[in-house]
Coordinates of C-alpha atoms in Angstrom, one line a residue:
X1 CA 10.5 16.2 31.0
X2 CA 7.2 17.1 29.1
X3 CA 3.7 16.0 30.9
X4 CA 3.0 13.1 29.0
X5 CA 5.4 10.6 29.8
X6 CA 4.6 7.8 27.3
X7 CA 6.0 10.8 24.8
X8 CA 8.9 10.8 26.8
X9 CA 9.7 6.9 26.7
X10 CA 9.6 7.1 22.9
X11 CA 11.8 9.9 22.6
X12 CA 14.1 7.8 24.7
X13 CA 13.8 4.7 22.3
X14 CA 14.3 6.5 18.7
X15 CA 18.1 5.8 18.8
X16 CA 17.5 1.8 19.7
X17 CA 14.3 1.9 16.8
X18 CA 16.6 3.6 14.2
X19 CA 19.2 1.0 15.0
X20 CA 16.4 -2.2 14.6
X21 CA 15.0 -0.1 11.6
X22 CA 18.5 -0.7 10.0
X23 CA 18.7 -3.7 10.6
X24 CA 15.3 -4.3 9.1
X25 CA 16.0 -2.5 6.1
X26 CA 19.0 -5.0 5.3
X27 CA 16.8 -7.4 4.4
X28 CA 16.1 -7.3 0.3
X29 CA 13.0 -9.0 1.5
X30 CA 11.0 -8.0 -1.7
X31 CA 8.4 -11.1 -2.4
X32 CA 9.2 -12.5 -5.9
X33 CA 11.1 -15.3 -5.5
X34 CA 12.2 -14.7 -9.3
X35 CA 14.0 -11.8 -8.7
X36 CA 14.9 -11.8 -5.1
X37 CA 16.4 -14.8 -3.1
X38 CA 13.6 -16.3 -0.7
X39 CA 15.8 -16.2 2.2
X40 CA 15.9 -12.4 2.4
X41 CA 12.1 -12.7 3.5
X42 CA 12.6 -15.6 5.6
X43 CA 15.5 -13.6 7.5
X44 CA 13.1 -10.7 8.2
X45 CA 10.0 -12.7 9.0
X46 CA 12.9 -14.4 11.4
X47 CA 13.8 -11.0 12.4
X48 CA 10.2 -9.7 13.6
X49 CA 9.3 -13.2 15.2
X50 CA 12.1 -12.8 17.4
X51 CA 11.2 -8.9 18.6
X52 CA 8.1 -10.7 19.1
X53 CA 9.4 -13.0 21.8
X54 CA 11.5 -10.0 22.7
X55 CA 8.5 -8.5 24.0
X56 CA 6.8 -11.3 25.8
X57 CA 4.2 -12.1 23.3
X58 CA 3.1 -15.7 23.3
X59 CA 2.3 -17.9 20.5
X60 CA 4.5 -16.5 18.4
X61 CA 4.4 -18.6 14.5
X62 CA 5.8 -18.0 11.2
X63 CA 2.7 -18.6 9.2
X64 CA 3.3 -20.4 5.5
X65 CA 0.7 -18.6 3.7
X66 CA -1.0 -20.1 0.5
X67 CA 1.3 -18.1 -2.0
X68 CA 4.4 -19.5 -0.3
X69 CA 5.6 -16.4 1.7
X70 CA 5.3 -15.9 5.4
X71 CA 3.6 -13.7 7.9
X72 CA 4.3 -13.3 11.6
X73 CA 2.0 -13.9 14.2
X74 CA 2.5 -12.6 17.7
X75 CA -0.7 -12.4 21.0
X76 CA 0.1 -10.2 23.9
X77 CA -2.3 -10.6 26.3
X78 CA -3.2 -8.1 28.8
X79 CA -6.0 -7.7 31.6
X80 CA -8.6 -10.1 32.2
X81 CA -11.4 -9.0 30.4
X82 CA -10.1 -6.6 28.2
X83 CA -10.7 -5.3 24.5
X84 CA -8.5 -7.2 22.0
X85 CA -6.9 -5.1 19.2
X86 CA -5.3 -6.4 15.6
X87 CA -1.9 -4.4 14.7
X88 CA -1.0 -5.2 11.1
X89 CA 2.2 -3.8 8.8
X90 CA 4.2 -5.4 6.0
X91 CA 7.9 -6.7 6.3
X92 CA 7.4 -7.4 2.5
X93 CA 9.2 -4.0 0.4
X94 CA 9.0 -2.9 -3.4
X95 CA 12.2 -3.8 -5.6
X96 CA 14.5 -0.7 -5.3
X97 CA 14.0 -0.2 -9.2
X98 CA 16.7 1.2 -10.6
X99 CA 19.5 1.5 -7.8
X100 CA 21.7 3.7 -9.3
X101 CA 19.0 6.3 -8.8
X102 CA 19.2 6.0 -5.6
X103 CA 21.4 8.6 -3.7
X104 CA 22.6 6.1 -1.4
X105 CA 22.2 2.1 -1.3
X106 CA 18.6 1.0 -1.1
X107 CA 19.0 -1.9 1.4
X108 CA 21.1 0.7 3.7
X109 CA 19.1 3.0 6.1
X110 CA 21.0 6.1 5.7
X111 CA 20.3 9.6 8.0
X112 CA 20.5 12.3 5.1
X113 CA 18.5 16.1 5.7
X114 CA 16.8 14.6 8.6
X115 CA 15.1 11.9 7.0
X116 CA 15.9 8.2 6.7
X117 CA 16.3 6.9 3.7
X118 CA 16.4 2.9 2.7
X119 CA 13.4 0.6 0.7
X120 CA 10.8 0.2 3.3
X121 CA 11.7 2.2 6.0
X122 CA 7.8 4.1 5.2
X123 CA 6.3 1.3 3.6
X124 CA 6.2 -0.2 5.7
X125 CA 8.9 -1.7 8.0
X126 CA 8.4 1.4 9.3
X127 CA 5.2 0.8 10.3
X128 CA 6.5 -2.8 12.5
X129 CA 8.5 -0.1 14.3
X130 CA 6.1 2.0 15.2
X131 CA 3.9 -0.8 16.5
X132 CA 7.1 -2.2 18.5
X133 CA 7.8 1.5 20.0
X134 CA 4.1 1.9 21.2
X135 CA 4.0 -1.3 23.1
X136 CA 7.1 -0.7 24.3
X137 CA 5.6 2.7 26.0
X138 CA 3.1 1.6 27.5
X139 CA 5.1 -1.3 29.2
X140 CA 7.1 1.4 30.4
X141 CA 4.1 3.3 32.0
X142 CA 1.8 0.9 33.5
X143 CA 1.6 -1.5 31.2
X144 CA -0.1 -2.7 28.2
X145 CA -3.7 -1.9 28.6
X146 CA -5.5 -4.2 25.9
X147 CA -4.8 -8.3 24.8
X148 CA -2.8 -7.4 21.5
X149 CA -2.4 -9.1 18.2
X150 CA 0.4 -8.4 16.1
X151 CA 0.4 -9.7 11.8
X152 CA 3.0 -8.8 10.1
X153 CA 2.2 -9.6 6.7
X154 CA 5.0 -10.9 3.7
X155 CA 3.6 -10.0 0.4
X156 CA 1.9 -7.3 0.7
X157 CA 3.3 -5.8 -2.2
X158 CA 3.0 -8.4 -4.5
X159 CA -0.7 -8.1 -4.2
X160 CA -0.8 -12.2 -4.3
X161 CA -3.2 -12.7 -0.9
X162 CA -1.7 -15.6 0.5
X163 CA -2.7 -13.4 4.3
X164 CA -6.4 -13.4 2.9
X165 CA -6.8 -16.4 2.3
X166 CA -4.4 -17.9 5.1
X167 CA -7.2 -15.5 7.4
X168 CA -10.2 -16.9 6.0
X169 CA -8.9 -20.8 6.8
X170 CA -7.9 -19.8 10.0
X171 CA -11.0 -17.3 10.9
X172 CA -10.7 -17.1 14.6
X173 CA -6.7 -16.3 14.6
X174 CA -7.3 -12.7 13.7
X175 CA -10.4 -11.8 15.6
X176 CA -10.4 -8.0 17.5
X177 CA -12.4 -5.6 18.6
X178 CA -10.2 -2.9 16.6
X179 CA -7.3 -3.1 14.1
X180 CA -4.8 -0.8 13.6
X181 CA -3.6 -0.9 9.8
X182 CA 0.1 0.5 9.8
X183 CA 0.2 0.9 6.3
X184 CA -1.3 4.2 5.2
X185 CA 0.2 7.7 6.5
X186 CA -0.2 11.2 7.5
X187 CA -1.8 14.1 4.5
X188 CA 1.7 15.6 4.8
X189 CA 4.3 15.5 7.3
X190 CA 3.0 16.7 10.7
X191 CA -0.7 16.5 9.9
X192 CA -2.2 13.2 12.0
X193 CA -4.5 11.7 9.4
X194 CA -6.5 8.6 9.2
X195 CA -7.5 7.3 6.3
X196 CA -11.2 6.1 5.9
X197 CA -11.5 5.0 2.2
X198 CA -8.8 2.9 -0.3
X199 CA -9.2 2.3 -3.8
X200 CA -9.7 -1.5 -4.7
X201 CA -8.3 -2.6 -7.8
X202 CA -7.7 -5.3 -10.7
X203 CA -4.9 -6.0 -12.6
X204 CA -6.2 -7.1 -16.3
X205 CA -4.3 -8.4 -19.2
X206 CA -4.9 -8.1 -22.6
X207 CA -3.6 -9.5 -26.0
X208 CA -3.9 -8.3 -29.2
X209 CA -3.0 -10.8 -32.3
X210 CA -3.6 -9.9 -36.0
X211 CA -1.3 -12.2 -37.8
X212 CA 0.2 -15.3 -37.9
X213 CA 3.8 -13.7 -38.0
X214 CA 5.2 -10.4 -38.2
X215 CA 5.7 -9.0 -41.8
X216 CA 7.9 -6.1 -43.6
X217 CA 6.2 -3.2 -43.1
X218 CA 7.5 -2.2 -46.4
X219 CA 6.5 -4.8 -48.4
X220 CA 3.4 -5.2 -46.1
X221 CA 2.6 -2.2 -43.8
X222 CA -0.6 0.0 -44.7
X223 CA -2.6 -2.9 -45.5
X224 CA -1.6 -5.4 -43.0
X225 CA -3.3 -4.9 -39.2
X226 CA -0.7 -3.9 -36.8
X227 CA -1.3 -5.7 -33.4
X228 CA 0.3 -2.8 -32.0
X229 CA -1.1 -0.3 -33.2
X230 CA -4.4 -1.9 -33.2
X231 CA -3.2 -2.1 -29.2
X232 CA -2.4 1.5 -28.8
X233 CA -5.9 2.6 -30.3
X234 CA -7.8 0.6 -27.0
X235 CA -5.4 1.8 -24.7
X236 CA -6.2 5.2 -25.7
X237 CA -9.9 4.6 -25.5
X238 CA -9.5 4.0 -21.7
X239 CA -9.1 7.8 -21.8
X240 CA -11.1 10.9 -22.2
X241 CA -9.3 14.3 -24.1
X242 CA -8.9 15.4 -20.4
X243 CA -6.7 12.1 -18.9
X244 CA -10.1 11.3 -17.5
X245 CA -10.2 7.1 -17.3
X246 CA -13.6 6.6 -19.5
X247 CA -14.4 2.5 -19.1
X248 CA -18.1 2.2 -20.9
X249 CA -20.4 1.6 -17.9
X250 CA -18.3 2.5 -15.3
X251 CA -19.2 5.8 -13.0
X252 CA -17.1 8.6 -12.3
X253 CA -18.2 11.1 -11.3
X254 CA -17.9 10.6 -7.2
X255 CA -16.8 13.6 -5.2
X256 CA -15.2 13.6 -2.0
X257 CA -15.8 15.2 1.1
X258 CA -12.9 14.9 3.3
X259 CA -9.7 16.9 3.3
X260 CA -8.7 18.7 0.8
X261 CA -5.7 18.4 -1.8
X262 CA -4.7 21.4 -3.4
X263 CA -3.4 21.3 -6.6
X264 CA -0.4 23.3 -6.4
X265 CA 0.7 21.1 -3.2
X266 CA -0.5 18.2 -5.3
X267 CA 2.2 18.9 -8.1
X268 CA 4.5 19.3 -6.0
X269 CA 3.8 16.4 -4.1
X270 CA 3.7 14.1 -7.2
X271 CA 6.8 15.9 -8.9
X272 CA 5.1 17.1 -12.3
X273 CA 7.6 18.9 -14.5
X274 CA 6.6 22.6 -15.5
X275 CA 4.3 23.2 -17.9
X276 CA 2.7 19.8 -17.7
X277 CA -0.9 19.7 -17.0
X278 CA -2.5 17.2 -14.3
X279 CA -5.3 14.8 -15.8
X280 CA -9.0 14.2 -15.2
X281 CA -11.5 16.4 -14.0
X282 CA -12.8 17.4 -10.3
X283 CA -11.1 18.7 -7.7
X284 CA -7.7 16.2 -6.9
X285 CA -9.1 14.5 -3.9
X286 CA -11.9 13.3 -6.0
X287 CA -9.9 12.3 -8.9
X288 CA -7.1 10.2 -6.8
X289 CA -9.7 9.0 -3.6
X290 CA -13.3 8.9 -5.1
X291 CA -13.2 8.1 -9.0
X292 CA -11.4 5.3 -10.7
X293 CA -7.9 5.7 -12.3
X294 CA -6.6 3.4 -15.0
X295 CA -2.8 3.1 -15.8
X296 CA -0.9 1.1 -18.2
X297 CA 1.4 -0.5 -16.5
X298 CA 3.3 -2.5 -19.2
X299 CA 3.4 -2.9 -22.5
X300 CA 4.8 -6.0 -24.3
X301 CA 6.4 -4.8 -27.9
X302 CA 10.0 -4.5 -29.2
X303 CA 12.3 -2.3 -27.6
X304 CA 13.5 1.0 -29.6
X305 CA 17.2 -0.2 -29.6
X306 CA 17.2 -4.0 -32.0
X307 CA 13.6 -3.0 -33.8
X308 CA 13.4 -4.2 -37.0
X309 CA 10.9 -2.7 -39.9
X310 CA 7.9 -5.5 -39.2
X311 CA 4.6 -5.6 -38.5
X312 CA 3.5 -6.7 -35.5
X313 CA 1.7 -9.3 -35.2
X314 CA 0.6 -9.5 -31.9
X315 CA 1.1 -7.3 -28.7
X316 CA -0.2 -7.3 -24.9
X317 CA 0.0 -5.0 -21.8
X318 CA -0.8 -5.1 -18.3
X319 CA -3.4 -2.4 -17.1
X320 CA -4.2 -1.4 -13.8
X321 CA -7.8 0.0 -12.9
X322 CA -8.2 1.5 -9.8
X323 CA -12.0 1.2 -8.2
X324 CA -13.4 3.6 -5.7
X325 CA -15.1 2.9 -2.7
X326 CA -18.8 1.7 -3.4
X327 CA -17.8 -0.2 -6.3
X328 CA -17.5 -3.8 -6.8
X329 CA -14.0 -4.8 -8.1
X330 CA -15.6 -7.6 -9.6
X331 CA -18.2 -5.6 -11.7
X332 CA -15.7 -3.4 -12.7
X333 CA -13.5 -6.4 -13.7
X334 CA -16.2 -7.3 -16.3
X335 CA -16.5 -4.0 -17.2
X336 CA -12.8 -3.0 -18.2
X337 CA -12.7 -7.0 -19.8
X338 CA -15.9 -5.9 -22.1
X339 CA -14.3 -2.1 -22.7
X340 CA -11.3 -4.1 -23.9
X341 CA -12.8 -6.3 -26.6
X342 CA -15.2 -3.6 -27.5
X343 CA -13.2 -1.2 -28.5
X344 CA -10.2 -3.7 -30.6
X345 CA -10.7 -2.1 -34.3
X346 CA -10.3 -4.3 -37.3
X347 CA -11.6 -7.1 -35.9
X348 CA -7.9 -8.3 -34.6
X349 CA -8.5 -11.1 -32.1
X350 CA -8.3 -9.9 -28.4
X351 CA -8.2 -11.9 -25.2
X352 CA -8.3 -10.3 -21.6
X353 CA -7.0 -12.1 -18.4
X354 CA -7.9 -11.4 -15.0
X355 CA -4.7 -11.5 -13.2
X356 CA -5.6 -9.5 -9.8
X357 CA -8.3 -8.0 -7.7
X358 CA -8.7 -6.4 -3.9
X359 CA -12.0 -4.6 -3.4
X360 CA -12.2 -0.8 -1.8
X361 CA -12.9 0.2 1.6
X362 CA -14.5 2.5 3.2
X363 CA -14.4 2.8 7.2
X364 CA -16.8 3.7 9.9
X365 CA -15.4 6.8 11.2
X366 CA -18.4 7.1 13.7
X367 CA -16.8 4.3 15.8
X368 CA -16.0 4.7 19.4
X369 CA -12.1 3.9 17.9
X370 CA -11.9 6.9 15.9
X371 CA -12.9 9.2 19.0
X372 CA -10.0 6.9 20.8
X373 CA -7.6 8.3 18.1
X374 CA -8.7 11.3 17.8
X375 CA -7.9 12.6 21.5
X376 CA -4.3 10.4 20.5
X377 CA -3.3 12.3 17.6
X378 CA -4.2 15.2 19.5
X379 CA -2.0 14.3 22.2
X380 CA 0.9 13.4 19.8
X381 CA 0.7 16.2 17.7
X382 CA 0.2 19.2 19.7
X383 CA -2.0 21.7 18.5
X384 CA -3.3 19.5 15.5
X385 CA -6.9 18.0 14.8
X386 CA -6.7 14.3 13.0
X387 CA -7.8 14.7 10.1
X388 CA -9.6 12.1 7.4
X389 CA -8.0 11.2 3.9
X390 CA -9.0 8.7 1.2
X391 CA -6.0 6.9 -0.4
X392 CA -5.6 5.7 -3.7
X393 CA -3.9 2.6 -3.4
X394 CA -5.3 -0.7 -2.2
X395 CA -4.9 -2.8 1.0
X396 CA -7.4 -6.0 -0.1
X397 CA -6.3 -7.4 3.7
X398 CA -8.9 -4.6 4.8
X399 CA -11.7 -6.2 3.1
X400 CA -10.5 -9.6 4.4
X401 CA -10.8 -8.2 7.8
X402 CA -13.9 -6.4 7.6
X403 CA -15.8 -9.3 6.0
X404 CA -14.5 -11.9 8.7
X405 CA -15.5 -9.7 12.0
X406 CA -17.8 -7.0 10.7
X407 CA -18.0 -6.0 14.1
X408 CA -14.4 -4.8 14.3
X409 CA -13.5 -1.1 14.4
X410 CA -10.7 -0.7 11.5
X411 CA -8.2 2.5 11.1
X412 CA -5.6 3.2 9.1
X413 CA -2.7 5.2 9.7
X414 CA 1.0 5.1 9.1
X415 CA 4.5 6.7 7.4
X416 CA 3.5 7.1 4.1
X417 CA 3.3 10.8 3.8
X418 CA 3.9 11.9 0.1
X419 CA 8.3 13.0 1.0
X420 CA 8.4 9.4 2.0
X421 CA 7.9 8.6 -1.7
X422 CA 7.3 4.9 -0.9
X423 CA 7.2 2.6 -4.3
X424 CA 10.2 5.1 -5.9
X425 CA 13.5 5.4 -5.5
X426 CA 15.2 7.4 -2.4
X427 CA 12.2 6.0 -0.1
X428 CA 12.0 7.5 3.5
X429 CA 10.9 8.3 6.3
X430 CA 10.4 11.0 8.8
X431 CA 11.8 9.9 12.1
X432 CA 9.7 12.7 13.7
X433 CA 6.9 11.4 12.0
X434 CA 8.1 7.4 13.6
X435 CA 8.3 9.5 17.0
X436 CA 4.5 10.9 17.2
X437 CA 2.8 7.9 15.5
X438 CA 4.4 5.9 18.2
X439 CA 3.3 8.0 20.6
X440 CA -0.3 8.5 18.6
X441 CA -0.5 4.7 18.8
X442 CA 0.6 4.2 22.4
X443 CA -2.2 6.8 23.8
X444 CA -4.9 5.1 21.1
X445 CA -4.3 1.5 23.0
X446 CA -4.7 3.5 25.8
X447 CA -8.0 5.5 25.1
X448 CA -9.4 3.0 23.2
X449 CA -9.3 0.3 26.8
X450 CA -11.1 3.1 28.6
X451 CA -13.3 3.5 26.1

């Protein structure tokens, strides 16, 4: 037996959480309706309600959120008088993309080279195990030191903030002195890391439309305005020579001053092929934590396979701008929406849709929490110092949160180091990783009632 026993309880429950994690994982519970059956999700929001209620929480609901998914709520209470923390994570997953790149099936959570591998068993099913294994320990050892809230949210990844706005109609439900966000994850594997700062974002739309048809491009092209071509030109303006995103009024030139991400380990991480250089300028923590990123993310035109020699006449795409903390999504909104129609050449007719926002975040890391999680991580991950890390991506729930109790401590931690590849195919997770977070977390309740 080591000398911290709540280490020891997890250790003892990993073969029961990789069992529930399968389970979990059988669920295609990805949250568009369109391409998934509905009842998927319903079967796993029905699936964490009832480990819930498992665990003695009380008021257990499945919450019908405004854009027609579900989240769980669970309260735990514990000692009279005690602090009250907020665990969140996502039953909600990514579609599997193209499953016949997966190794093995994607709804199937499959042990391969120590890792298990299934859609969401990082991002972030994962992270409702991890939550469900912590309590677990300290009920084991004592007892559950704090009252606890458990949300487990239902379309996360659809970005559609039915949990937003479900929290600010129901502003009292959600109220803590600290949330735990199980949705982020470690630097690399066997580095504890919180992460203090997300990226907001907006999703804009744009259409370009130059004729009233499309034409022969033989009998036509050289004189008549291509909508797509005309559409290619302002995609390419978002960029500088570099790969730098360049959106007319918009800064970037932050720099960030937490860990560090070589680039060597950066490649790797992100799978570059040889001889391919990275984009943007800075060092790669300021360029994927601290300065705004644009990507295409679809572009409406004919296929290559059935083209035809026209004209186009019109063409849109989908373009995802990704805001820095300190940055008003909305601001940058306007400012990607007036890039847009500034830079459409010939005078073709260009509209621009605002389809999507979540603001960044940035966290107090000065908190009495982050000291609680601190002397945690420390504890879980022997002979290791927690560490800070921006993230890219977005969590707009954060915002929610922070604007609705802006006393509330808020930390982010979870599975999603970068072998877990969550979003791509062959998603995974480090059960070692499952292990010490649990553990992290357990010792964090812990710390943090004492504190």
């Amino acid at each position: 037996m080591s000398s911290n026993p709540v280490a020891d309880t997890v250790a003892s429950l990993m073969p029961r959480a990789k069992e529930e994690l399968t389970e979990l994982v059988a669920f295609k519970s990805v949250a568009d309706f369109d391409q998934f059956p509905k009842s998927e999700s319903e079967g796993a929001a029905r699936w964490v309600a009832d480990a819930l209620r498992t665990e003695g929480f009380q008021d257990v609901a499945l919450l019908d959120t405004p854009d027609g998914t579900q989240s769980v709520y669970g309260y735990l209470p514990g000692p009279e008088g005690a602090k009250t923390v907020l665990l969140y994570a996502h039953y909600d997953v990514q579609p599997p993309l193209d499953e016949a790149g997966w190794t093995t099936p994607p709804f199937e959570l499959t042990e391969r080279d120590g890792r298990w591998y299934g859609r969401g068993t990082a991002d972030c099913k994962g992270g409702v195990m991890m939550h469900l294994l912590a309590l677990r320990a300290l009920k084991a050892n004592g007892g559950v030191p704090v009252h606890v809230k458990v949300i487990t949210e239902g379309s996360e990844e659809q970005g559609t903030g039915g949990l937003e706005r479900y929290a600010e109609e129901h502003p009292d439900l959600l109220a803590a002195d600290a949330i735990v966000i199980g949705d982020a994850g470690n630097f690399r594997v066997g580095l504890p890391t919180v992460t203090s700062t997300l990226r907001g974002m907006t999703l804009v739309r744009v259409q370009v439309d130059t004729l009233e048809g499309n034409l022969h491009s033989g009998q036509f092209g050289g004189a008549a305005p291509d909508a797509l071509a005309a559409l290619i030109r302002v995609l390419d303006s978002l960029r500088a020579e570099d790969g730098s995103t360049t959106v007319d009024g918009l800064a970037a030139e932050t720099r960030w001053a937490g860990v560090e991400y070589a680039e060597e380990q950066f490649r790797k991480d992100a799978k570059v092929l040889d001889g391919v250089e990275l984009i943007g300028s800075g060092s790669v923590a300021d360029r994927i934590w601290a300065r705004p990123a644009v990507t295409v993310l679809g572009i409406d035109c004919p296929p290559v396979v059935g083209a035809t020699p026209s004209v186009q006449a019109s063409a849109r795409a989908l373009i995802s701008l990704r805001v820095p903390p300190g940055v008003d999504a909305a601001e940058a909104t306007k400012l990607l929406q007036a890039h847009l129609e500034a830079r459409t050449p010939w005078g073709a007719r260009v509209r621009t849709e605002q389809i999507g926002q979540g603001q960044a975040f940035r966290a107090d890391t000065s908190s009495p929490a982050y000291s609680a999680m601190a002397g945690a991580m420390a504890a879980a991950y022997p002979g290791q110092e927690m560490q800070y890390a921006g993230q890219g991506g977005s969590i707009p729930l954060c915002n929610t949160l922070a604007s609705l109790y802006p006393q509330a401590e808020i930390l982010l931690i979870g599975l999603s180091e970068p072998e877990a590849q969550i979003h791509a195919v062959n998603e995974s997770v480090s059960p070692q990783e499952l292990e010490r977070l649990s553990v992290a977390e357990a010792l964090f309740l812990r710390n943090y009632a004492a504190s």
